[in-house]
Amino acid sequence: MFKGIHQLIQVIRDLTRRPRYRRGTKHGVRGDRHLPIIAFKRTSANNDFLAHLSQLLGNTKRQQIPHVHIDAEALQYVAGRPADFLVPASEPGQMDPSMARPAVNQEPVFSAPLLPLLDEICKQLSEDRFGRSRLACFNYYRLTDFLTRFPIAEIPGRDTSLPVVAALRVWSGQSAGQDPLIVKALEEIPIVPHGRILSLLLRLLARLPKAKHWVPGLGVRRRWFLKQKFLEPGRSTSFMGFVGWLVKSRRDPNFEQEVKNLLVQAFLQDLRTAYRRWGLLGPRGWRRTAYVTVMLDNVTRKNGGWEFLQRVNTVRFRNGGELDPLLLLAVTQDQDLPIKRARPIEPSGAQTELYKWCDSIPARGTSEPSPPWDLIIRLPDPARHPALSELAPEDAEVWSQQGTFEPRKIPFLARPKVYRSLCTVALLVTVPVGVDAMQYQEAGCPLTTRVHGLFTDEVHVERHETEGGDMQCVGYSKSPRQIFTSKDETGAAVSQGRLHVLQEKVQQANRTATRLHQEKPSRRLVGLVYFAGFTNEFANAKTDDAVAEELEGLLLRQREQNNPDRSDALLQIIIANGAEKMEAADIVAEKMLVPLIRDDATIMGVIGFDRTIKETRRAIEILGGEGIATVGTTLTGDGIETASPLYFQVVPPNARQAMLIDEYAQHLKKKKLLLYHPPLHEDDVYITTLVNDVKRLLPEHGIAVTPVVLQADSGVTPALCDKDRRDEMVFYAGREEVFGEFLTNIAGCEGPYSLPPIVAADAVSRFIAQGQNRSQEGIPGVPVSYVSMGSRVVLAGESCVRGKLSSASSTEFTLDAFCRGLAKLRSEVKVEQSPPWVGERVAVAYDTAGMFVKAVWSLPAAVEPHPSAVAQALRDKPFDGVTGRIDFKQSRVGADRNLAILRVPDIGDMAVQPECVYLIGILGAHDQHRREDGCPARR
């Protein structure tokens, strides 16, 4: 005991405690600190200060402090004799690479370590007495030490690196003789004329690094070695070259000192790795709240103690201020001290000197040298220690106090039980989330899109399971991040189809509209949601081309409006998917579209809706309740307008379609109608109302209606060539999905009688627009007629697709701008099996978007555009489009619009132009020249 020992112990205790993870003020250090080398100067040979200090360090409750106490003078290093590294005594220093077992008369090949004291420190720090604080992995040091002590056999051969590879494989746990098979084959295969090609291939493969020089278990250590600057610069440029200069048998004696510095650097790197807070080992670095403390007694120049301390100081200086968790305490006699100071520090002044030393540390990254000894403290001679009664109470009781060096508590989240609980919770959360993300990905909703939707309103998608069990992505998108796609026969998303490309081009046009609005705010920005079924299960008949036609029309209108030279409104299209057959229409409308339109004042309405079913009607009702205008582009079911006062319809309802069928049957002088339809369900408003209208109207004019229900499980539908049916007509009042099968059954026959005229409802226009459907095997080449909602553009013919109308197809409402834009678009978007005429849905969607733009632009400048105000403008102002005049003054469902029956002479031939066989309503001007069947007459 001596005066000031309490203050000295407090200084050492503070140095052993690792700071909390807080940013430093001077050196840019966060959660760590610089540690000095403290040399204790004693005047006598007997001093048990470090021995007592070691007992205090080991007397902790929460966790052990990794520390060692070594008497450098008493250390006697004895080289180990592991059996795996023995060679015959007759050839000392040599090793046979093919040897798999030790020989009988053998001697150890390992020499003593270059730094025995450092080797002993690593050995004691690896002991199990420190529990979880044990430092078991000294991989950098052990590899460096192994290479400096292991003699490499100089085996004659072309590749001098192979012995080095063999030694590294020994260190990594492989047998020295277990070379790769490819290398062994290289040595055994002779170069003979018949084996030249095989020999050449094997020799080329053997030159690959993985086949010849690959050593498992090196990893980051290989890269770390190449970054070290302790050997002569330029001496080697590869890892094998570096190792070759490091091994004992090849090492240059002039570089012996630098190799020792490398050993110290490797030891400090192992400590840094163990104390690293951020890494692959989880929170282990956070759990180390006390620094490694190494106490060396009787340090002299002869026993290597001074050399070790000097090398630690040198390496720290060369590292440019890089921190390490090593606190060194050394006791030496006055005559062994390598430097002389005028006056050593007294124990009571250690705290003050430590503060001065901290202030003298150069800023991190500078090259200012630090002193060779950081702190030198005088230890009083034990023979002159005062009596306990003469000491202060804190000095007298310093060795008997318990828990003086108790480490700081482990952070709560890094404690083993807490961390394991967190990992368990994270696993329980991550696994379902991962499975959910995979299912979303499979449905076509990428994870990046969903994350993007959390921060913006550009995308909102959800996964929906259809009635058929197919997972599909529904929602809306006004960003190219989300493209709604169907699947092919293998279940993979179709990423380069027509519908996919058109969606991308619509998103590009949206960005153009946004940019032009920012440049010229006076041009109003009109947003429309196009709501349709974009996704289909691969097993069902595709309707992609029908939806693509409408999207094509919207894109044409976008390009026309988003012209920098124009001054009227700009157009944006938000794409919304209601799943296959619009099964999720009501869900998407309520959960996604309504919040979107509430937040985006530029959106004026929702158009499309694909098909008349219960879910679609419910979606229109939900949107109408929010004051949002809705327009059905292809809906024809009766009574939809009752769902919302803001609902409009640009095509006639089923009642008018039934009137068309009635008049056409009378025109052909038919007496009987075979009405084919699927089973009626109240959920399918379209088929139910159409069938009921036909059954009600035709008997009033003397035409008998014979319903034929198409049952999916009732077998094959009877053919219609079994008898004379010249007084009959067939009307297919069903969806497009099974129309191909229907045709195959009723027309796939041979007989003396011809088939009656076959007319299909307007829903079959999807079938007509898709080349894949019409080219199916088994579909007969029979004439088929269908109800067309946009016959004017269809009859314009091939000249419109080419971009220039012929004189025969021109009308008073010019189609020039529409056809020119379509021709340019078709040159960009290649359509496989495309018909040589304009799809009616292109024109209908084109007119619908133009009608909204005109309605918004017609509002006074002082009136802020609002969906309800736009809806009133739609009702008040007629619109002249490429499909004819759209006027909602008398009816919101287009009850007086034109409706035609077009005939395709051969359903299997996509090159045949449809022809008009009957038309009602005004196609163009009132005085237009018409034939007896109502179709326009050629002039």
Tab-separated table of N, CA, C and O in Angstrom, residues 802-882:
chain	number	residue	atom	x	y	z
A	802	ARG	N	-52.986	2.500	-92.264
A	802	ARG	CA	-51.782	2.993	-92.945
A	802	ARG	C	-51.593	4.487	-92.722
A	802	ARG	O	-50.546	5.027	-93.052
A	803	GLY	N	-52.601	5.166	-92.183
A	803	GLY	CA	-52.457	6.578	-91.860
A	803	GLY	C	-53.007	7.531	-92.879
A	803	GLY	O	-52.881	8.746	-92.743
A	804	LYS	N	-53.649	7.004	-93.922
A	804	LYS	CA	-54.200	7.884	-94.953
A	804	LYS	C	-55.511	7.299	-95.431
A	804	LYS	O	-55.568	6.208	-95.983
A	805	LEU	N	-56.596	8.047	-95.241
A	805	LEU	CA	-57.914	7.565	-95.616
A	805	LEU	C	-58.107	7.600	-97.121
A	805	LEU	O	-57.623	8.517	-97.816
A	806	SER	N	-58.811	6.605	-97.616
A	806	SER	CA	-59.204	6.620	-99.021
A	806	SER	C	-60.456	7.469	-99.177
A	806	SER	O	-61.190	7.705	-98.233
A	807	SER	N	-60.718	7.911	-100.371
A	807	SER	CA	-61.883	8.775	-100.596
A	807	SER	C	-63.182	8.060	-100.311
A	807	SER	O	-64.182	8.656	-99.924
A	808	ALA	N	-63.181	6.748	-100.482
A	808	ALA	CA	-64.409	5.997	-100.270
A	808	ALA	C	-64.790	5.922	-98.809
A	808	ALA	O	-65.945	5.719	-98.481
A	809	SER	N	-63.806	6.075	-97.902
A	809	SER	CA	-64.088	5.907	-96.481
A	809	SER	C	-64.183	7.223	-95.740
A	809	SER	O	-64.419	7.246	-94.543
A	810	SER	N	-63.985	8.344	-96.413
A	810	SER	CA	-64.029	9.632	-95.738
A	810	SER	C	-65.453	10.028	-95.438
A	810	SER	O	-66.373	9.694	-96.169
A	811	THR	N	-65.657	10.740	-94.333
A	811	THR	CA	-66.978	11.224	-93.931
A	811	THR	C	-66.852	12.668	-93.517
A	811	THR	O	-65.766	13.261	-93.546
A	812	GLU	N	-67.995	13.237	-93.120
A	812	GLU	CA	-67.942	14.648	-92.757
A	812	GLU	C	-67.175	14.867	-91.459
A	812	GLU	O	-66.655	15.940	-91.202
A	813	PHE	N	-67.097	13.874	-90.580
A	813	PHE	CA	-66.273	13.974	-89.384
A	813	PHE	C	-64.914	13.379	-89.744
A	813	PHE	O	-64.775	12.178	-89.893
A	814	THR	N	-63.939	14.217	-89.906
A	814	THR	CA	-62.657	13.747	-90.419
A	814	THR	C	-61.999	12.770	-89.457
A	814	THR	O	-62.035	12.934	-88.241
A	815	LEU	N	-61.385	11.748	-90.026
A	815	LEU	CA	-60.635	10.753	-89.263
A	815	LEU	C	-59.132	10.914	-89.465
A	815	LEU	O	-58.366	10.079	-89.006
A	816	ASP	N	-58.747	11.984	-90.169
A	816	ASP	CA	-57.345	12.101	-90.567
A	816	ASP	C	-56.399	12.095	-89.372
A	816	ASP	O	-55.414	11.347	-89.341
A	817	ALA	N	-56.649	12.949	-88.354
A	817	ALA	CA	-55.741	13.037	-87.205
A	817	ALA	C	-55.673	11.705	-86.467
A	817	ALA	O	-54.597	11.255	-86.060
A	818	PHE	N	-56.836	11.082	-86.318
A	818	PHE	CA	-56.880	9.791	-85.631
A	818	PHE	C	-56.078	8.746	-86.391
A	818	PHE	O	-55.260	8.007	-85.806
A	819	CYS	N	-56.250	8.652	-87.678
A	819	CYS	CA	-55.566	7.624	-88.460
A	819	CYS	C	-54.067	7.886	-88.545
A	819	CYS	O	-53.264	6.940	-88.511
A	820	ARG	N	-53.673	9.144	-88.668
A	820	ARG	CA	-52.235	9.442	-88.711
A	820	ARG	C	-51.554	9.051	-87.403
A	820	ARG	O	-50.472	8.462	-87.398
A	821	GLY	N	-52.196	9.387	-86.288
A	821	GLY	CA	-51.620	9.010	-84.994
A	821	GLY	C	-51.566	7.508	-84.806
A	821	GLY	O	-50.594	6.967	-84.259
A	822	LEU	N	-52.601	6.803	-85.292
A	822	LEU	CA	-52.619	5.355	-85.154
A	822	LEU	C	-51.518	4.709	-85.984
A	822	LEU	O	-50.858	3.760	-85.540
A	823	ALA	N	-51.313	5.201	-87.203
A	823	ALA	CA	-50.259	4.640	-88.055
A	823	ALA	C	-48.878	4.823	-87.415
A	823	ALA	O	-48.037	3.912	-87.453
A	824	LYS	N	-48.640	5.974	-86.813
A	824	LYS	CA	-47.352	6.197	-86.146
A	824	LYS	C	-47.190	5.286	-84.941
A	824	LYS	O	-46.116	4.719	-84.704
A	825	LEU	N	-48.277	5.103	-84.187
A	825	LEU	CA	-48.206	4.238	-83.005
A	825	LEU	C	-47.985	2.792	-83.405
A	825	LEU	O	-47.213	2.067	-82.760
A	826	ARG	N	-48.645	2.326	-84.453
A	826	ARG	CA	-48.474	0.939	-84.886
A	826	ARG	C	-47.043	0.680	-85.373
A	826	ARG	O	-46.567	-0.452	-85.317
A	827	SER	N	-46.358	1.721	-85.848
A	827	SER	CA	-44.964	1.542	-86.254
A	827	SER	C	-44.044	1.361	-85.053
A	827	SER	O	-42.954	0.809	-85.172
A	828	GLU	N	-44.496	1.814	-83.862
A	828	GLU	CA	-43.699	1.677	-82.648
A	828	GLU	C	-44.051	0.414	-81.881
A	828	GLU	O	-43.181	-0.202	-81.249
A	829	VAL	N	-45.321	0.054	-81.886
A	829	VAL	CA	-45.789	-1.119	-81.141
A	829	VAL	C	-46.184	-2.194	-82.141
A	829	VAL	O	-47.200	-2.069	-82.838
A	830	LYS	N	-45.367	-3.214	-82.231
A	830	LYS	CA	-45.647	-4.288	-83.166
A	830	LYS	C	-46.753	-5.181	-82.596
A	830	LYS	O	-46.691	-5.603	-81.442
A	831	VAL	N	-47.753	-5.460	-83.425
A	831	VAL	CA	-48.892	-6.267	-83.012
A	831	VAL	C	-48.883	-7.555	-83.825
A	831	VAL	O	-48.962	-7.517	-85.060
A	832	GLU	N	-48.755	-8.684	-83.132
A	832	GLU	CA	-48.771	-9.964	-83.816
A	832	GLU	C	-50.214	-10.327	-84.185
A	832	GLU	O	-51.144	-10.135	-83.401
A	833	GLN	N	-50.368	-10.860	-85.383
A	833	GLN	CA	-51.672	-11.286	-85.884
A	833	GLN	C	-52.707	-10.171	-85.762
A	833	GLN	O	-53.838	-10.364	-85.320
A	834	SER	N	-52.276	-8.970	-86.128
A	834	SER	CA	-53.168	-7.813	-86.025
A	834	SER	C	-54.093	-7.764	-87.227
A	834	SER	O	-53.672	-7.986	-88.366
A	835	PRO	N	-55.391	-7.464	-87.021
A	835	PRO	CA	-56.309	-7.329	-88.162
A	835	PRO	C	-55.962	-6.084	-88.961
A	835	PRO	O	-55.439	-5.101	-88.427
A	836	PRO	N	-56.261	-6.079	-90.246
A	836	PRO	CA	-55.912	-4.936	-91.106
A	836	PRO	C	-56.897	-3.783	-91.013
A	836	PRO	O	-56.997	-2.981	-91.942
A	837	TRP	N	-57.658	-3.709	-89.961
A	837	TRP	CA	-58.587	-2.605	-89.763
A	837	TRP	C	-58.429	-2.071	-88.344
A	837	TRP	O	-57.768	-2.668	-87.493
A	838	VAL	N	-59.044	-0.958	-88.065
A	838	VAL	CA	-58.957	-0.328	-86.753
A	838	VAL	C	-59.943	-0.997	-85.811
A	838	VAL	O	-61.136	-1.122	-86.140
A	839	GLY	N	-59.453	-1.447	-84.663
A	839	GLY	CA	-60.339	-2.035	-83.674
A	839	GLY	C	-61.304	-1.001	-83.135
A	839	GLY	O	-60.941	0.148	-82.867
A	840	GLU	N	-62.564	-1.402	-82.984
A	840	GLU	CA	-63.585	-0.448	-82.547
A	840	GLU	C	-63.307	0.113	-81.162
A	840	GLU	O	-63.638	1.258	-80.855
A	841	ARG	N	-62.672	-0.698	-80.306
A	841	ARG	CA	-62.394	-0.228	-78.948
A	841	ARG	C	-61.360	0.895	-78.934
A	841	ARG	O	-61.345	1.714	-78.018
A	842	VAL	N	-60.480	0.916	-79.939
A	842	VAL	CA	-59.520	2.018	-80.039
A	842	VAL	C	-60.266	3.334	-80.176
A	842	VAL	O	-59.981	4.321	-79.481
A	843	ALA	N	-61.227	3.354	-81.078
A	843	ALA	CA	-61.969	4.590	-81.337
A	843	ALA	C	-62.861	4.977	-80.169
A	843	ALA	O	-62.984	6.162	-79.830
A	844	VAL	N	-63.492	3.990	-79.527
A	844	VAL	CA	-64.387	4.296	-78.409
A	844	VAL	C	-63.608	4.928	-77.255
A	844	VAL	O	-64.036	5.939	-76.665
A	845	ALA	N	-62.455	4.360	-76.900
A	845	ALA	CA	-61.643	4.920	-75.818
A	845	ALA	C	-61.083	6.285	-76.209
A	845	ALA	O	-61.009	7.210	-75.381
A	846	TYR	N	-60.699	6.434	-77.468
A	846	TYR	CA	-60.177	7.713	-77.966
A	846	TYR	C	-61.228	8.812	-77.806
A	846	TYR	O	-60.924	9.914	-77.341
A	847	ASP	N	-62.465	8.508	-78.168
A	847	ASP	CA	-63.531	9.507	-78.039
A	847	ASP	C	-63.874	9.788	-76.578
A	847	ASP	O	-64.159	10.932	-76.209
A	848	THR	N	-63.843	8.766	-75.740
A	848	THR	CA	-64.182	8.961	-74.325
A	848	THR	C	-63.213	9.924	-73.660
A	848	THR	O	-63.613	10.843	-72.929
A	849	ALA	N	-61.897	9.724	-73.882
A	849	ALA	CA	-60.904	10.626	-73.297
A	849	ALA	C	-61.048	12.031	-73.868
A	849	ALA	O	-60.959	13.031	-73.135
A	850	GLY	N	-61.276	12.135	-75.191
A	850	GLY	CA	-61.455	13.458	-75.792
A	850	GLY	C	-62.671	14.179	-75.261
A	850	GLY	O	-62.670	15.403	-75.108
A	851	MET	N	-63.731	13.429	-74.968
A	851	MET	CA	-64.953	14.007	-74.417
A	851	MET	C	-64.667	14.639	-73.045
A	851	MET	O	-65.144	15.737	-72.736
A	852	PHE	N	-63.869	13.960	-72.203
A	852	PHE	CA	-63.523	14.519	-70.897
A	852	PHE	C	-62.655	15.769	-71.039
A	852	PHE	O	-62.860	16.771	-70.327
A	853	VAL	N	-61.680	15.727	-71.923
A	853	VAL	CA	-60.786	16.881	-72.109
A	853	VAL	C	-61.592	18.098	-72.548
A	853	VAL	O	-61.399	19.215	-72.048
A	854	LYS	N	-62.513	17.889	-73.479
A	854	LYS	CA	-63.335	19.009	-73.950
A	854	LYS	C	-64.226	19.540	-72.837
A	854	LYS	O	-64.412	20.756	-72.700
A	855	ALA	N	-64.769	18.639	-72.017
A	855	ALA	CA	-65.638	19.071	-70.924
A	855	ALA	C	-64.866	19.916	-69.918
A	855	ALA	O	-65.374	20.945	-69.442
A	856	VAL	N	-63.644	19.508	-69.574
A	856	VAL	CA	-62.843	20.286	-68.624
A	856	VAL	C	-62.457	21.622	-69.230
A	856	VAL	O	-62.510	22.666	-68.573
A	857	TRP	N	-62.063	21.602	-70.492
A	857	TRP	CA	-61.616	22.841	-71.133
A	857	TRP	C	-62.766	23.826	-71.337
A	857	TRP	O	-62.545	25.042	-71.451
A	858	SER	N	-63.999	23.308	-71.383
A	858	SER	CA	-65.147	24.191	-71.587
A	858	SER	C	-65.562	24.932	-70.332
A	858	SER	O	-66.357	25.873	-70.404
A	859	LEU	N	-65.042	24.501	-69.182
A	859	LEU	CA	-65.388	25.177	-67.934
A	859	LEU	C	-64.768	26.563	-67.892
A	859	LEU	O	-63.653	26.769	-68.394
A	860	PRO	N	-65.434	27.534	-67.298
A	860	PRO	CA	-64.853	28.877	-67.182
A	860	PRO	C	-63.543	28.838	-66.412
A	860	PRO	O	-63.324	27.986	-65.547
A	861	ALA	N	-62.662	29.755	-66.746
A	861	ALA	CA	-61.351	29.790	-66.093
A	861	ALA	C	-61.475	29.997	-64.596
A	861	ALA	O	-60.627	29.538	-63.824
A	862	ALA	N	-62.542	30.676	-64.173
A	862	ALA	CA	-62.717	30.939	-62.741
A	862	ALA	C	-63.238	29.722	-61.999
A	862	ALA	O	-63.202	29.681	-60.764
A	863	VAL	N	-63.747	28.740	-62.721
A	863	VAL	CA	-64.312	27.547	-62.086
A	863	VAL	C	-63.226	26.492	-61.944
A	863	VAL	O	-62.602	26.097	-62.933
A	864	GLU	N	-63.022	26.067	-60.725
A	864	GLU	CA	-62.036	25.017	-60.480
A	864	GLU	C	-62.606	23.678	-60.937
A	864	GLU	O	-63.702	23.298	-60.537
A	865	PRO	N	-61.887	22.960	-61.805
A	865	PRO	CA	-62.419	21.675	-62.293
A	865	PRO	C	-62.700	20.708	-61.152
A	865	PRO	O	-61.898	20.559	-60.229
A	866	HIS	N	-63.862	20.081	-61.213
A	866	HIS	CA	-64.268	19.110	-60.206
A	866	HIS	C	-65.061	18.022	-60.922
A	866	HIS	O	-65.761	18.304	-61.910
A	867	PRO	N	-64.966	16.765	-60.481
A	867	PRO	CA	-65.685	15.693	-61.177
A	867	PRO	C	-67.159	15.966	-61.369
A	867	PRO	O	-67.725	15.646	-62.426
A	868	SER	N	-67.822	16.565	-60.387
A	868	SER	CA	-69.260	16.836	-60.536
A	868	SER	C	-69.517	17.904	-61.586
A	868	SER	O	-70.478	17.818	-62.371
A	869	ALA	N	-68.632	18.941	-61.613
A	869	ALA	CA	-68.780	19.981	-62.629
A	869	ALA	C	-68.502	19.419	-64.021
A	869	ALA	O	-69.169	19.788	-64.999
A	870	VAL	N	-67.532	18.514	-64.112
A	870	VAL	CA	-67.231	17.885	-65.396
A	870	VAL	C	-68.395	17.009	-65.839
A	870	VAL	O	-68.742	16.964	-67.030
A	871	ALA	N	-69.023	16.324	-64.897
A	871	ALA	CA	-70.168	15.485	-65.229
A	871	ALA	C	-71.312	16.318	-65.802
A	871	ALA	O	-71.984	15.904	-66.759
A	872	GLN	N	-71.531	17.506	-65.253
A	872	GLN	CA	-72.571	18.382	-65.784
A	872	GLN	C	-72.221	18.856	-67.185
A	872	GLN	O	-73.087	18.946	-68.060
A	873	ALA	N	-70.930	19.139	-67.416
A	873	ALA	CA	-70.497	19.554	-68.754
A	873	ALA	C	-70.663	18.423	-69.761
A	873	ALA	O	-70.993	18.662	-70.929
A	874	LEU	N	-70.433	17.179	-69.337
A	874	LEU	CA	-70.643	16.042	-70.226
A	874	LEU	C	-72.105	15.945	-70.658
A	874	LEU	O	-72.413	15.597	-71.791
A	875	ARG	N	-73.007	16.261	-69.730
A	875	ARG	CA	-74.435	16.165	-70.023
A	875	ARG	C	-74.887	17.295	-70.959
A	875	ARG	O	-75.748	17.086	-71.825
A	876	ASP	N	-74.273	18.466	-70.796
A	876	ASP	CA	-74.768	19.642	-71.518
A	876	ASP	C	-74.169	19.808	-72.902
A	876	ASP	O	-74.807	20.400	-73.788
A	877	LYS	N	-72.953	19.314	-73.115
A	877	LYS	CA	-72.248	19.628	-74.360
A	877	LYS	C	-71.998	18.361	-75.161
A	877	LYS	O	-71.232	17.501	-74.731
A	878	PRO	N	-72.617	18.227	-76.352
A	878	PRO	CA	-72.365	17.057	-77.201
A	878	PRO	C	-70.907	17.047	-77.678
A	878	PRO	O	-70.246	18.086	-77.740
A	879	PHE	N	-70.463	15.857	-78.031
A	879	PHE	CA	-69.090	15.697	-78.504
A	879	PHE	C	-69.104	14.939	-79.823
A	879	PHE	O	-69.727	13.869	-79.932
A	880	ASP	N	-68.455	15.498	-80.832
A	880	ASP	CA	-68.353	14.863	-82.138
A	880	ASP	C	-67.013	14.147	-82.227
A	880	ASP	O	-65.948	14.781	-82.281
A	881	GLY	N	-67.051	12.832	-82.221
A	881	GLY	CA	-65.839	12.034	-82.246
A	881	GLY	C	-65.748	11.166	-83.475
A	881	GLY	O	-66.593	11.228	-84.384
A	882	VAL	N	-64.735	10.334	-83.508
A	882	VAL	CA	-64.509	9.481	-84.676
A	882	VAL	C	-65.543	8.363	-84.758
A	882	VAL	O	-65.726	7.765	-85.827
